[in-house]
Amino acid sequence: MNLIIKTVSFTPNHADAVLDAWNHSMGFILPITPRLFKQNTTDERSFCPHSSFAAVENGEVVGAVIAKRWPGETFGYHPGGDVGWINFLFVKEGWRGKGIGSQLLKEAEDSLREQGCARIHLGRDVQHFFPGVPLELTESIDWFKGKGYQSGEVVFDMIQKVEECLTDLSIPQDQNFHFKRGQSGDEPALILFLQEAFPGRWEYEVRSLFERGGTARQFVLIWQGDRVRGFCRINRPEDAVIGSNVYWSELYKGKAVGGIGPLGVSSQVRKSGLGLKIVKKAMQELKEDGVEVWMIDWTTLETFYNKLGFEKWKQYLQMSK
């Protein structure tokens, strides 16, 4: 029988209890540090406090749901105009099967609907934890299907150990294009490129990165004269903003982890082999930084990355309602 318990608006005061419970039972999927949790929830503009709740029983936090929606018409971009996200939904062991998850999800959905959201995605939000529901969580997938969520495509993470890499990372000289790691002062040129070539989420995320203390050094850039024609982000866990492809670094304690992506090339110069070259340059830079494991997240480009020695690792089912 379902147990109706008290729900309150989620605040940073609930984070420690939720994190302890999550890492105790779900740390094998994604161990979440306090810094990462704060970054991806209450510190993120898209965090929706009116639609995020904690379930509390006798002073104990037994579950939580965190929802997001696009924070206004930032940079003139709105993903569909009516989209909300469930960033995080969790019920503590010993309290499952009592309807608490259903209660939390319904309250978040009702609130997002009242704010104009007509579609909700599970994960894949700005500063997401997951790009979908991890495939190994079969019971969770079935549970969400029972709540009306429909299955989409399967996306995945990829991985490669530097010591096992057989790929030649050298890049032939090209008189038209130059591949360089970003330097201080390159930020405006990168933003201009993103405005023109990839307006929307990527522009928002890069601007947010710079606002939080990140620099152009976290990117490899393709230059044609004085114009940026392509970019690839490179991440380390200690960066000012933790990139999504190094969330898994806690699973590789003792190893230096680096993330590659997202990446994009201007439509005017695509099909020139620039995509593979810029990833090679990113691999070079991270290797020189002492990285021992390269990681790529949220992709379907298995054949592309296989050419560079990456193998499929984690998989996720995208779901929406």
PDB file of C-alpha atoms in Angstrom:
ATOM      1  CA  MET A   1       0.000   0.000   0.000  1.00  0.00           C
ATOM      2  CA  ASN A   2       1.286   3.443  -0.885  1.00  0.00           C
ATOM      3  CA  LEU A   3       2.557   5.610   1.941  1.00  0.00           C
ATOM      4  CA  ILE A   4       1.786   9.303   1.652  1.00  0.00           C
ATOM      5  CA  ILE A   5       4.583  11.231   3.320  1.00  0.00           C
ATOM      6  CA  LYS A   6       5.506  14.867   3.615  1.00  0.00           C
ATOM      7  CA  THR A   7       7.336  16.484   0.691  1.00  0.00           C
ATOM      8  CA  VAL A   8       9.147  19.803   0.934  1.00  0.00           C
ATOM      9  CA  SER A   9      10.973  21.937  -1.599  1.00  0.00           C
ATOM     10  CA  PHE A  10      14.444  20.552  -2.206  1.00  0.00           C
ATOM     11  CA  THR A  11      17.220  22.753  -0.806  1.00  0.00           C
ATOM     12  CA  PRO A  12      21.004  22.360  -0.366  1.00  0.00           C
ATOM     13  CA  ASN A  13      20.307  21.317   3.235  1.00  0.00           C
ATOM     14  CA  HIS A  14      18.942  17.998   1.934  1.00  0.00           C
ATOM     15  CA  ALA A  15      21.979  17.227  -0.231  1.00  0.00           C
ATOM     16  CA  ASP A  16      24.180  15.425   2.314  1.00  0.00           C
ATOM     17  CA  ALA A  17      21.482  12.945   3.323  1.00  0.00           C
ATOM     18  CA  VAL A  18      20.522  12.249  -0.283  1.00  0.00           C
ATOM     19  CA  LEU A  19      24.152  11.831  -1.356  1.00  0.00           C
ATOM     20  CA  ASP A  20      24.991   9.451   1.485  1.00  0.00           C
ATOM     21  CA  ALA A  21      22.028   7.253   0.596  1.00  0.00           C
ATOM     22  CA  TRP A  22      22.753   7.412  -3.143  1.00  0.00           C
ATOM     23  CA  ASN A  23      26.438   6.519  -2.860  1.00  0.00           C
ATOM     24  CA  HIS A  24      25.675   3.692  -0.424  1.00  0.00           C
ATOM     25  CA  SER A  25      23.370   1.891  -2.844  1.00  0.00           C
ATOM     26  CA  MET A  26      24.101   3.384  -6.283  1.00  0.00           C
ATOM     27  CA  GLY A  27      27.745   4.418  -6.132  1.00  0.00           C
ATOM     28  CA  PHE A  28      28.659   1.544  -8.435  1.00  0.00           C
ATOM     29  CA  ILE A  29      26.675   3.322 -11.168  1.00  0.00           C
ATOM     30  CA  LEU A  30      27.884   6.868 -10.534  1.00  0.00           C
ATOM     31  CA  PRO A  31      29.571   7.927  -7.290  1.00  0.00           C
ATOM     32  CA  ILE A  32      28.541  11.551  -6.851  1.00  0.00           C
ATOM     33  CA  THR A  33      30.758  13.956  -4.925  1.00  0.00           C
ATOM     34  CA  PRO A  34      29.273  16.924  -3.014  1.00  0.00           C
ATOM     35  CA  ARG A  35      30.949  19.307  -5.475  1.00  0.00           C
ATOM     36  CA  LEU A  36      29.461  17.547  -8.503  1.00  0.00           C
ATOM     37  CA  PHE A  37      26.011  17.365  -6.935  1.00  0.00           C
ATOM     38  CA  LYS A  38      25.981  21.079  -6.118  1.00  0.00           C
ATOM     39  CA  GLN A  39      27.288  21.990  -9.570  1.00  0.00           C
ATOM     40  CA  ASN A  40      24.604  19.991 -11.373  1.00  0.00           C
ATOM     41  CA  THR A  41      21.649  20.964  -9.192  1.00  0.00           C
ATOM     42  CA  THR A  42      21.279  24.042  -7.026  1.00  0.00           C
ATOM     43  CA  ASP A  43      24.163  25.961  -8.647  1.00  0.00           C
ATOM     44  CA  GLU A  44      22.809  25.442 -12.185  1.00  0.00           C
ATOM     45  CA  ARG A  45      20.533  28.121 -13.707  1.00  0.00           C
ATOM     46  CA  SER A  46      18.190  25.465 -15.075  1.00  0.00           C
ATOM     47  CA  PHE A  47      17.526  24.035 -11.584  1.00  0.00           C
ATOM     48  CA  CYS A  48      13.811  24.425 -10.903  1.00  0.00           C
ATOM     49  CA  PRO A  49      13.266  24.823  -7.144  1.00  0.00           C
ATOM     50  CA  HIS A  50       9.468  24.937  -7.547  1.00  0.00           C
ATOM     51  CA  SER A  51       9.508  21.455  -9.110  1.00  0.00           C
ATOM     52  CA  SER A  52      12.140  19.753  -6.948  1.00  0.00           C
ATOM     53  CA  PHE A  53      11.176  17.983  -3.737  1.00  0.00           C
ATOM     54  CA  ALA A  54      12.549  15.981  -0.819  1.00  0.00           C
ATOM     55  CA  ALA A  55      10.471  13.290   0.885  1.00  0.00           C
ATOM     56  CA  VAL A  56      10.808  13.530   4.666  1.00  0.00           C
ATOM     57  CA  GLU A  57       9.550  11.134   7.335  1.00  0.00           C
ATOM     58  CA  ASN A  58      10.144  11.916  11.031  1.00  0.00           C
ATOM     59  CA  GLY A  59      12.969  14.258  10.069  1.00  0.00           C
ATOM     60  CA  GLU A  60      14.672  11.685   7.827  1.00  0.00           C
ATOM     61  CA  VAL A  61      15.170  12.435   4.124  1.00  0.00           C
ATOM     62  CA  VAL A  62      14.040   9.240   2.380  1.00  0.00           C
ATOM     63  CA  GLY A  63      13.914  10.374  -1.237  1.00  0.00           C
ATOM     64  CA  ALA A  64      14.283  13.282  -3.616  1.00  0.00           C
ATOM     65  CA  VAL A  65      13.433  14.433  -7.114  1.00  0.00           C
ATOM     66  CA  ILE A  66      15.247  17.261  -8.872  1.00  0.00           C
ATOM     67  CA  ALA A  67      13.730  18.877 -11.929  1.00  0.00           C
ATOM     68  CA  LYS A  68      14.990  21.449 -14.407  1.00  0.00           C
ATOM     69  CA  ARG A  69      13.696  23.640 -17.172  1.00  0.00           C
ATOM     70  CA  TRP A  70      15.388  26.018 -19.552  1.00  0.00           C
ATOM     71  CA  PRO A  71      16.149  29.300 -17.691  1.00  0.00           C
ATOM     72  CA  GLY A  72      14.308  31.717 -19.965  1.00  0.00           C
ATOM     73  CA  GLU A  73      15.351  32.754 -23.436  1.00  0.00           C
ATOM     74  CA  THR A  74      19.051  32.733 -22.578  1.00  0.00           C
ATOM     75  CA  PHE A  75      21.097  33.506 -25.698  1.00  0.00           C
ATOM     76  CA  GLY A  76      17.920  33.361 -27.760  1.00  0.00           C
ATOM     77  CA  TYR A  77      17.727  29.581 -27.391  1.00  0.00           C
ATOM     78  CA  HIS A  78      14.966  27.470 -25.957  1.00  0.00           C
ATOM     79  CA  PRO A  79      14.945  23.671 -26.548  1.00  0.00           C
ATOM     80  CA  GLY A  80      11.479  23.214 -27.956  1.00  0.00           C
ATOM     81  CA  GLY A  81       9.970  25.897 -25.738  1.00  0.00           C
ATOM     82  CA  ASP A  82       8.108  23.450 -23.526  1.00  0.00           C
ATOM     83  CA  VAL A  83      10.657  20.893 -22.316  1.00  0.00           C
ATOM     84  CA  GLY A  84      11.420  19.964 -18.716  1.00  0.00           C
ATOM     85  CA  TRP A  85      13.879  17.463 -17.306  1.00  0.00           C
ATOM     86  CA  ILE A  86      14.033  15.036 -14.406  1.00  0.00           C
ATOM     87  CA  ASN A  87      17.667  15.414 -13.417  1.00  0.00           C
ATOM     88  CA  PHE A  88      17.602  13.096 -10.394  1.00  0.00           C
ATOM     89  CA  LEU A  89      15.068  10.776  -8.748  1.00  0.00           C
ATOM     90  CA  PHE A  90      16.005   8.531  -5.855  1.00  0.00           C
ATOM     91  CA  VAL A  91      14.357   6.710  -2.935  1.00  0.00           C
ATOM     92  CA  LYS A  92      16.419   5.392  -0.057  1.00  0.00           C
ATOM     93  CA  GLU A  93      16.780   1.641   0.510  1.00  0.00           C
ATOM     94  CA  GLY A  94      14.179   0.389   2.968  1.00  0.00           C
ATOM     95  CA  TRP A  95      11.659   2.933   1.720  1.00  0.00           C
ATOM     96  CA  ARG A  96      11.171   1.629  -1.795  1.00  0.00           C
ATOM     97  CA  GLY A  97       7.972  -0.055  -2.927  1.00  0.00           C
ATOM     98  CA  LYS A  98       5.849   2.266  -0.797  1.00  0.00           C
ATOM     99  CA  GLY A  99       4.842   4.699  -3.548  1.00  0.00           C
ATOM    100  CA  ILE A 100       7.293   7.414  -2.515  1.00  0.00           C
ATOM    101  CA  GLY A 101       8.951   7.516  -5.941  1.00  0.00           C
ATOM    102  CA  SER A 102       5.562   7.765  -7.615  1.00  0.00           C
ATOM    103  CA  GLN A 103       4.574  10.606  -5.295  1.00  0.00           C
ATOM    104  CA  LEU A 104       7.783  12.537  -5.952  1.00  0.00           C
ATOM    105  CA  LEU A 105       7.592  12.041  -9.714  1.00  0.00           C
ATOM    106  CA  LYS A 106       3.957  13.120  -9.893  1.00  0.00           C
ATOM    107  CA  GLU A 107       4.602  16.282  -7.883  1.00  0.00           C
ATOM    108  CA  ALA A 108       7.540  17.199 -10.130  1.00  0.00           C
ATOM    109  CA  GLU A 109       5.536  16.479 -13.302  1.00  0.00           C
ATOM    110  CA  ASP A 110       2.518  18.461 -12.089  1.00  0.00           C
ATOM    111  CA  SER A 111       4.699  21.435 -11.219  1.00  0.00           C
ATOM    112  CA  LEU A 112       6.568  21.367 -14.546  1.00  0.00           C
ATOM    113  CA  ARG A 113       3.242  21.132 -16.366  1.00  0.00           C
ATOM    114  CA  GLU A 114       1.953  24.199 -14.494  1.00  0.00           C
ATOM    115  CA  GLN A 115       5.042  26.063 -15.717  1.00  0.00           C
ATOM    116  CA  GLY A 116       4.302  25.287 -19.342  1.00  0.00           C
ATOM    117  CA  CYS A 117       6.270  22.081 -19.902  1.00  0.00           C
ATOM    118  CA  ALA A 118       4.506  19.700 -22.265  1.00  0.00           C
ATOM    119  CA  ARG A 119       7.330  17.138 -22.520  1.00  0.00           C
ATOM    120  CA  ILE A 120       9.721  15.757 -19.923  1.00  0.00           C
ATOM    121  CA  HIS A 121      13.019  13.998 -20.588  1.00  0.00           C
ATOM    122  CA  LEU A 122      14.738  11.695 -18.103  1.00  0.00           C
ATOM    123  CA  GLY A 123      18.262  13.059 -17.845  1.00  0.00           C
ATOM    124  CA  ARG A 124      20.084  14.788 -20.746  1.00  0.00           C
ATOM    125  CA  ASP A 125      19.475  18.140 -19.078  1.00  0.00           C
ATOM    126  CA  VAL A 126      22.014  20.955 -18.950  1.00  0.00           C
ATOM    127  CA  GLN A 127      24.689  19.768 -16.470  1.00  0.00           C
ATOM    128  CA  HIS A 128      23.050  16.335 -16.368  1.00  0.00           C
ATOM    129  CA  PHE A 129      24.088  13.316 -14.330  1.00  0.00           C
ATOM    130  CA  PHE A 130      22.910  10.841 -16.975  1.00  0.00           C
ATOM    131  CA  PRO A 131      22.015  11.188 -20.677  1.00  0.00           C
ATOM    132  CA  GLY A 132      19.250   8.628 -20.113  1.00  0.00           C
ATOM    133  CA  VAL A 133      18.434   5.729 -17.800  1.00  0.00           C
ATOM    134  CA  PRO A 134      21.414   3.358 -17.389  1.00  0.00           C
ATOM    135  CA  LEU A 135      20.581   0.146 -19.257  1.00  0.00           C
ATOM    136  CA  GLU A 136      21.572  -2.036 -16.316  1.00  0.00           C
ATOM    137  CA  LEU A 137      18.733  -0.519 -14.273  1.00  0.00           C
ATOM    138  CA  THR A 138      16.095  -2.683 -15.948  1.00  0.00           C
ATOM    139  CA  GLU A 139      13.620  -2.357 -13.077  1.00  0.00           C
ATOM    140  CA  SER A 140      13.846   1.444 -13.263  1.00  0.00           C
ATOM    141  CA  ILE A 141      13.261   1.365 -17.024  1.00  0.00           C
ATOM    142  CA  ASP A 142      10.159  -0.792 -16.549  1.00  0.00           C
ATOM    143  CA  TRP A 143       8.973   1.489 -13.728  1.00  0.00           C
ATOM    144  CA  PHE A 144       9.247   4.605 -15.897  1.00  0.00           C
ATOM    145  CA  LYS A 145       7.460   2.830 -18.750  1.00  0.00           C
ATOM    146  CA  GLY A 146       4.639   2.164 -16.310  1.00  0.00           C
ATOM    147  CA  LYS A 147       4.520   5.911 -15.646  1.00  0.00           C
ATOM    148  CA  GLY A 148       4.005   6.658 -19.328  1.00  0.00           C
ATOM    149  CA  TYR A 149       7.572   7.295 -20.433  1.00  0.00           C
ATOM    150  CA  GLN A 150       8.448   6.152 -23.941  1.00  0.00           C
ATOM    151  CA  SER A 151      11.772   4.689 -25.043  1.00  0.00           C
ATOM    152  CA  GLY A 152      14.053   6.521 -27.452  1.00  0.00           C
ATOM    153  CA  GLU A 153      17.517   5.704 -28.739  1.00  0.00           C
ATOM    154  CA  VAL A 154      20.351   4.081 -26.824  1.00  0.00           C
ATOM    155  CA  VAL A 155      23.402   6.296 -26.303  1.00  0.00           C
ATOM    156  CA  PHE A 156      26.673   5.324 -24.715  1.00  0.00           C
ATOM    157  CA  ASP A 157      29.992   6.314 -23.181  1.00  0.00           C
ATOM    158  CA  MET A 158      33.321   5.140 -24.600  1.00  0.00           C
ATOM    159  CA  ILE A 159      36.708   4.607 -22.991  1.00  0.00           C
ATOM    160  CA  GLN A 160      40.354   3.903 -23.759  1.00  0.00           C
ATOM    161  CA  LYS A 161      43.459   3.458 -21.611  1.00  0.00           C
ATOM    162  CA  VAL A 162      46.379   5.556 -22.799  1.00  0.00           C
ATOM    163  CA  GLU A 163      48.851   2.718 -22.247  1.00  0.00           C
ATOM    164  CA  GLU A 164      46.837   0.489 -24.605  1.00  0.00           C
ATOM    165  CA  CYS A 165      46.461   3.079 -27.373  1.00  0.00           C
ATOM    166  CA  LEU A 166      47.784   1.921 -30.764  1.00  0.00           C
ATOM    167  CA  THR A 167      46.566   4.986 -32.695  1.00  0.00           C
ATOM    168  CA  ASP A 168      49.129   7.244 -34.346  1.00  0.00           C
ATOM    169  CA  LEU A 169      48.301  10.603 -32.788  1.00  0.00           C
ATOM    170  CA  SER A 170      50.461  12.674 -35.143  1.00  0.00           C
ATOM    171  CA  ILE A 171      48.625  15.251 -37.262  1.00  0.00           C
ATOM    172  CA  PRO A 172      50.066  16.131 -40.699  1.00  0.00           C
ATOM    173  CA  GLN A 173      50.784  19.820 -41.235  1.00  0.00           C
ATOM    174  CA  ASP A 174      47.965  21.632 -43.039  1.00  0.00           C
ATOM    175  CA  GLN A 175      48.490  25.051 -44.587  1.00  0.00           C
ATOM    176  CA  ASN A 176      44.795  25.918 -44.196  1.00  0.00           C
ATOM    177  CA  PHE A 177      43.999  24.717 -40.684  1.00  0.00           C
ATOM    178  CA  HIS A 178      45.925  24.825 -37.426  1.00  0.00           C
ATOM    179  CA  PHE A 179      45.098  22.752 -34.364  1.00  0.00           C
ATOM    180  CA  LYS A 180      45.988  24.444 -31.089  1.00  0.00           C
ATOM    181  CA  ARG A 181      45.049  24.227 -27.451  1.00  0.00           C
ATOM    182  CA  GLY A 182      43.094  27.300 -26.410  1.00  0.00           C
ATOM    183  CA  GLN A 183      44.884  30.090 -24.591  1.00  0.00           C
ATOM    184  CA  SER A 184      43.774  33.005 -22.448  1.00  0.00           C
ATOM    185  CA  GLY A 185      42.209  35.558 -24.778  1.00  0.00           C
ATOM    186  CA  ASP A 186      40.732  32.966 -27.163  1.00  0.00           C
ATOM    187  CA  GLU A 187      37.373  32.965 -25.342  1.00  0.00           C
ATOM    188  CA  PRO A 188      35.658  35.643 -27.524  1.00  0.00           C
ATOM    189  CA  ALA A 189      36.674  33.871 -30.759  1.00  0.00           C
ATOM    190  CA  LEU A 190      35.269  30.569 -29.460  1.00  0.00           C
ATOM    191  CA  ILE A 191      31.988  32.194 -28.381  1.00  0.00           C
ATOM    192  CA  LEU A 192      31.662  33.858 -31.798  1.00  0.00           C
ATOM    193  CA  PHE A 193      32.184  30.497 -33.514  1.00  0.00           C
ATOM    194  CA  LEU A 194      29.542  28.834 -31.344  1.00  0.00           C
ATOM    195  CA  GLN A 195      27.053  31.647 -31.963  1.00  0.00           C
ATOM    196  CA  GLU A 196      27.436  31.127 -35.696  1.00  0.00           C
ATOM    197  CA  ALA A 197      27.869  27.352 -35.962  1.00  0.00           C
ATOM    198  CA  PHE A 198      26.222  25.838 -32.855  1.00  0.00           C
ATOM    199  CA  PRO A 199      23.854  28.349 -31.236  1.00  0.00           C
ATOM    200  CA  GLY A 200      22.009  26.844 -28.297  1.00  0.00           C
ATOM    201  CA  ARG A 201      23.069  24.334 -25.688  1.00  0.00           C
ATOM    202  CA  TRP A 202      26.784  24.234 -26.542  1.00  0.00           C
ATOM    203  CA  GLU A 203      27.022  28.019 -26.548  1.00  0.00           C
ATOM    204  CA  TYR A 204      25.177  28.158 -23.215  1.00  0.00           C
ATOM    205  CA  GLU A 205      27.429  25.527 -21.645  1.00  0.00           C
ATOM    206  CA  VAL A 206      30.641  27.220 -22.800  1.00  0.00           C
ATOM    207  CA  ARG A 207      29.480  30.629 -21.570  1.00  0.00           C
ATOM    208  CA  SER A 208      28.536  29.038 -18.256  1.00  0.00           C
ATOM    209  CA  LEU A 209      31.956  27.387 -18.065  1.00  0.00           C
ATOM    210  CA  PHE A 210      33.695  30.736 -18.504  1.00  0.00           C
ATOM    211  CA  GLU A 211      31.414  32.400 -15.947  1.00  0.00           C
ATOM    212  CA  ARG A 212      32.371  29.738 -13.394  1.00  0.00           C
ATOM    213  CA  GLY A 213      36.100  30.211 -13.837  1.00  0.00           C
ATOM    214  CA  GLY A 214      36.907  27.968 -16.795  1.00  0.00           C
ATOM    215  CA  THR A 215      39.138  29.179 -19.618  1.00  0.00           C
ATOM    216  CA  ALA A 216      39.799  28.513 -23.290  1.00  0.00           C
ATOM    217  CA  ARG A 217      42.594  26.183 -22.197  1.00  0.00           C
ATOM    218  CA  GLN A 218      39.876  23.564 -21.678  1.00  0.00           C
ATOM    219  CA  PHE A 219      39.432  23.402 -25.460  1.00  0.00           C
ATOM    220  CA  VAL A 220      41.317  22.393 -28.553  1.00  0.00           C
ATOM    221  CA  LEU A 221      40.520  24.775 -31.400  1.00  0.00           C
ATOM    222  CA  ILE A 222      40.774  24.573 -35.180  1.00  0.00           C
ATOM    223  CA  TRP A 223      41.916  27.887 -36.609  1.00  0.00           C
ATOM    224  CA  GLN A 224      41.646  29.058 -40.192  1.00  0.00           C
ATOM    225  CA  GLY A 225      43.460  32.382 -40.239  1.00  0.00           C
ATOM    226  CA  ASP A 226      42.002  34.361 -37.343  1.00  0.00           C
ATOM    227  CA  ARG A 227      38.700  32.434 -37.247  1.00  0.00           C
ATOM    228  CA  VAL A 228      37.828  29.392 -35.167  1.00  0.00           C
ATOM    229  CA  ARG A 229      36.386  26.640 -37.391  1.00  0.00           C
ATOM    230  CA  GLY A 230      36.048  23.835 -34.876  1.00  0.00           C
ATOM    231  CA  PHE A 231      36.295  23.017 -31.187  1.00  0.00           C
ATOM    232  CA  CYS A 232      36.732  20.073 -28.839  1.00  0.00           C
ATOM    233  CA  ARG A 233      36.404  20.383 -25.084  1.00  0.00           C
ATOM    234  CA  ILE A 234      38.914  18.551 -22.878  1.00  0.00           C
ATOM    235  CA  ASN A 235      38.118  17.897 -19.221  1.00  0.00           C
ATOM    236  CA  ARG A 236      39.869  16.963 -15.997  1.00  0.00           C
ATOM    237  CA  PRO A 237      38.085  16.251 -12.694  1.00  0.00           C
ATOM    238  CA  GLU A 238      39.882  19.163 -11.018  1.00  0.00           C
ATOM    239  CA  ASP A 239      38.663  21.733 -13.570  1.00  0.00           C
ATOM    240  CA  ALA A 240      36.543  24.694 -12.444  1.00  0.00           C
ATOM    241  CA  VAL A 241      33.533  22.944 -13.972  1.00  0.00           C
ATOM    242  CA  ILE A 242      33.449  19.137 -13.881  1.00  0.00           C
ATOM    243  CA  GLY A 243      32.786  17.917 -17.430  1.00  0.00           C
ATOM    244  CA  SER A 244      30.230  15.153 -17.901  1.00  0.00           C
ATOM    245  CA  ASN A 245      32.790  12.779 -19.402  1.00  0.00           C
ATOM    246  CA  VAL A 246      34.845  12.749 -16.186  1.00  0.00           C
ATOM    247  CA  TYR A 247      31.962  12.155 -13.773  1.00  0.00           C
ATOM    248  CA  TRP A 248      33.199   8.548 -13.679  1.00  0.00           C
ATOM    249  CA  SER A 249      36.677   9.469 -12.395  1.00  0.00           C
ATOM    250  CA  GLU A 250      35.809   8.203  -8.896  1.00  0.00           C
ATOM    251  CA  LEU A 251      35.574   4.701 -10.402  1.00  0.00           C
ATOM    252  CA  TYR A 252      39.214   5.023 -11.489  1.00  0.00           C
ATOM    253  CA  LYS A 253      40.854   6.174  -8.269  1.00  0.00           C
ATOM    254  CA  GLY A 254      44.626   6.082  -8.645  1.00  0.00           C
ATOM    255  CA  LYS A 255      44.343   6.804 -12.382  1.00  0.00           C
ATOM    256  CA  ALA A 256      44.472  10.248 -13.998  1.00  0.00           C
ATOM    257  CA  VAL A 257      41.282  10.582 -16.036  1.00  0.00           C
ATOM    258  CA  GLY A 258      40.552  12.970 -18.906  1.00  0.00           C
ATOM    259  CA  GLY A 259      37.403  13.593 -20.931  1.00  0.00           C
ATOM    260  CA  ILE A 260      37.012  14.459 -24.597  1.00  0.00           C
ATOM    261  CA  GLY A 261      34.001  16.269 -26.056  1.00  0.00           C
ATOM    262  CA  PRO A 262      31.705  17.693 -27.084  1.00  0.00           C
ATOM    263  CA  LEU A 263      33.226  18.606 -30.421  1.00  0.00           C
ATOM    264  CA  GLY A 264      31.967  20.334 -33.519  1.00  0.00           C
ATOM    265  CA  VAL A 265      33.266  21.571 -36.865  1.00  0.00           C
ATOM    266  CA  SER A 266      31.832  24.423 -38.954  1.00  0.00           C
ATOM    267  CA  SER A 267      29.534  23.212 -41.732  1.00  0.00           C
ATOM    268  CA  GLN A 268      31.664  25.066 -44.299  1.00  0.00           C
ATOM    269  CA  VAL A 269      34.676  22.824 -43.676  1.00  0.00           C
ATOM    270  CA  ARG A 270      33.138  19.469 -42.773  1.00  0.00           C
ATOM    271  CA  LYS A 271      34.067  16.249 -44.572  1.00  0.00           C
ATOM    272  CA  SER A 272      37.719  17.294 -44.510  1.00  0.00           C
ATOM    273  CA  GLY A 273      38.816  14.819 -41.840  1.00  0.00           C
ATOM    274  CA  LEU A 274      38.975  17.614 -39.280  1.00  0.00           C
ATOM    275  CA  GLY A 275      36.843  15.756 -36.725  1.00  0.00           C
ATOM    276  CA  LEU A 276      39.310  12.871 -36.329  1.00  0.00           C
ATOM    277  CA  LYS A 277      42.248  15.268 -36.283  1.00  0.00           C
ATOM    278  CA  ILE A 278      40.862  17.444 -33.515  1.00  0.00           C
ATOM    279  CA  VAL A 279      40.119  14.398 -31.356  1.00  0.00           C
ATOM    280  CA  LYS A 280      43.703  13.232 -31.918  1.00  0.00           C
ATOM    281  CA  LYS A 281      44.931  16.649 -30.803  1.00  0.00           C
ATOM    282  CA  ALA A 282      42.708  16.424 -27.716  1.00  0.00           C
ATOM    283  CA  MET A 283      44.153  12.983 -26.929  1.00  0.00           C
ATOM    284  CA  GLN A 284      47.666  14.393 -27.332  1.00  0.00           C
ATOM    285  CA  GLU A 285      47.026  17.310 -25.001  1.00  0.00           C
ATOM    286  CA  LEU A 286      45.500  15.152 -22.279  1.00  0.00           C
ATOM    287  CA  LYS A 287      48.322  12.623 -22.570  1.00  0.00           C
ATOM    288  CA  GLU A 288      50.831  15.447 -22.107  1.00  0.00           C
ATOM    289  CA  ASP A 289      48.854  16.496 -19.028  1.00  0.00           C
ATOM    290  CA  GLY A 290      49.518  13.034 -17.575  1.00  0.00           C
ATOM    291  CA  VAL A 291      46.117  11.485 -18.295  1.00  0.00           C
ATOM    292  CA  GLU A 292      46.021   7.672 -18.170  1.00  0.00           C
ATOM    293  CA  VAL A 293      42.396   7.047 -19.193  1.00  0.00           C
ATOM    294  CA  TRP A 294      40.462   8.902 -21.920  1.00  0.00           C
ATOM    295  CA  MET A 295      36.657   9.022 -21.639  1.00  0.00           C
ATOM    296  CA  ILE A 296      33.899  10.111 -24.039  1.00  0.00           C
ATOM    297  CA  ASP A 297      30.266  10.422 -22.997  1.00  0.00           C
ATOM    298  CA  TRP A 298      26.794  10.580 -24.570  1.00  0.00           C
ATOM    299  CA  THR A 299      27.505   9.538 -28.140  1.00  0.00           C
ATOM    300  CA  THR A 300      26.204   7.223 -30.851  1.00  0.00           C
ATOM    301  CA  LEU A 301      29.319   7.622 -33.038  1.00  0.00           C
ATOM    302  CA  GLU A 302      30.756   4.192 -32.308  1.00  0.00           C
ATOM    303  CA  THR A 303      32.391   3.722 -35.727  1.00  0.00           C
ATOM    304  CA  PHE A 304      33.976   7.187 -35.623  1.00  0.00           C
ATOM    305  CA  TYR A 305      35.589   6.682 -32.212  1.00  0.00           C
ATOM    306  CA  ASN A 306      36.498   3.045 -32.929  1.00  0.00           C
ATOM    307  CA  LYS A 307      38.920   4.422 -35.529  1.00  0.00           C
ATOM    308  CA  LEU A 308      40.829   6.018 -32.660  1.00  0.00           C
ATOM    309  CA  GLY A 309      40.766   2.933 -30.437  1.00  0.00           C
ATOM    310  CA  PHE A 310      37.816   3.778 -28.181  1.00  0.00           C
ATOM    311  CA  GLU A 311      35.464   1.030 -27.043  1.00  0.00           C
ATOM    312  CA  LYS A 312      31.842   1.203 -25.928  1.00  0.00           C
ATOM    313  CA  TRP A 313      31.434   1.254 -22.157  1.00  0.00           C
ATOM    314  CA  LYS A 314      28.300   2.503 -20.340  1.00  0.00           C
ATOM    315  CA  GLN A 315      24.914   2.528 -22.123  1.00  0.00           C
ATOM    316  CA  TYR A 316      21.714   4.504 -21.495  1.00  0.00           C
ATOM    317  CA  LEU A 317      18.145   4.428 -22.770  1.00  0.00           C
ATOM    318  CA  GLN A 318      16.728   7.871 -23.504  1.00  0.00           C
ATOM    319  CA  MET A 319      13.129   8.191 -22.286  1.00  0.00           C
ATOM    320  CA  SER A 320      10.529  10.931 -22.542  1.00  0.00           C
ATOM    321  CA  LYS A 321       6.905  11.593 -21.632  1.00  0.00           C
TER     322      LYS A 321
END
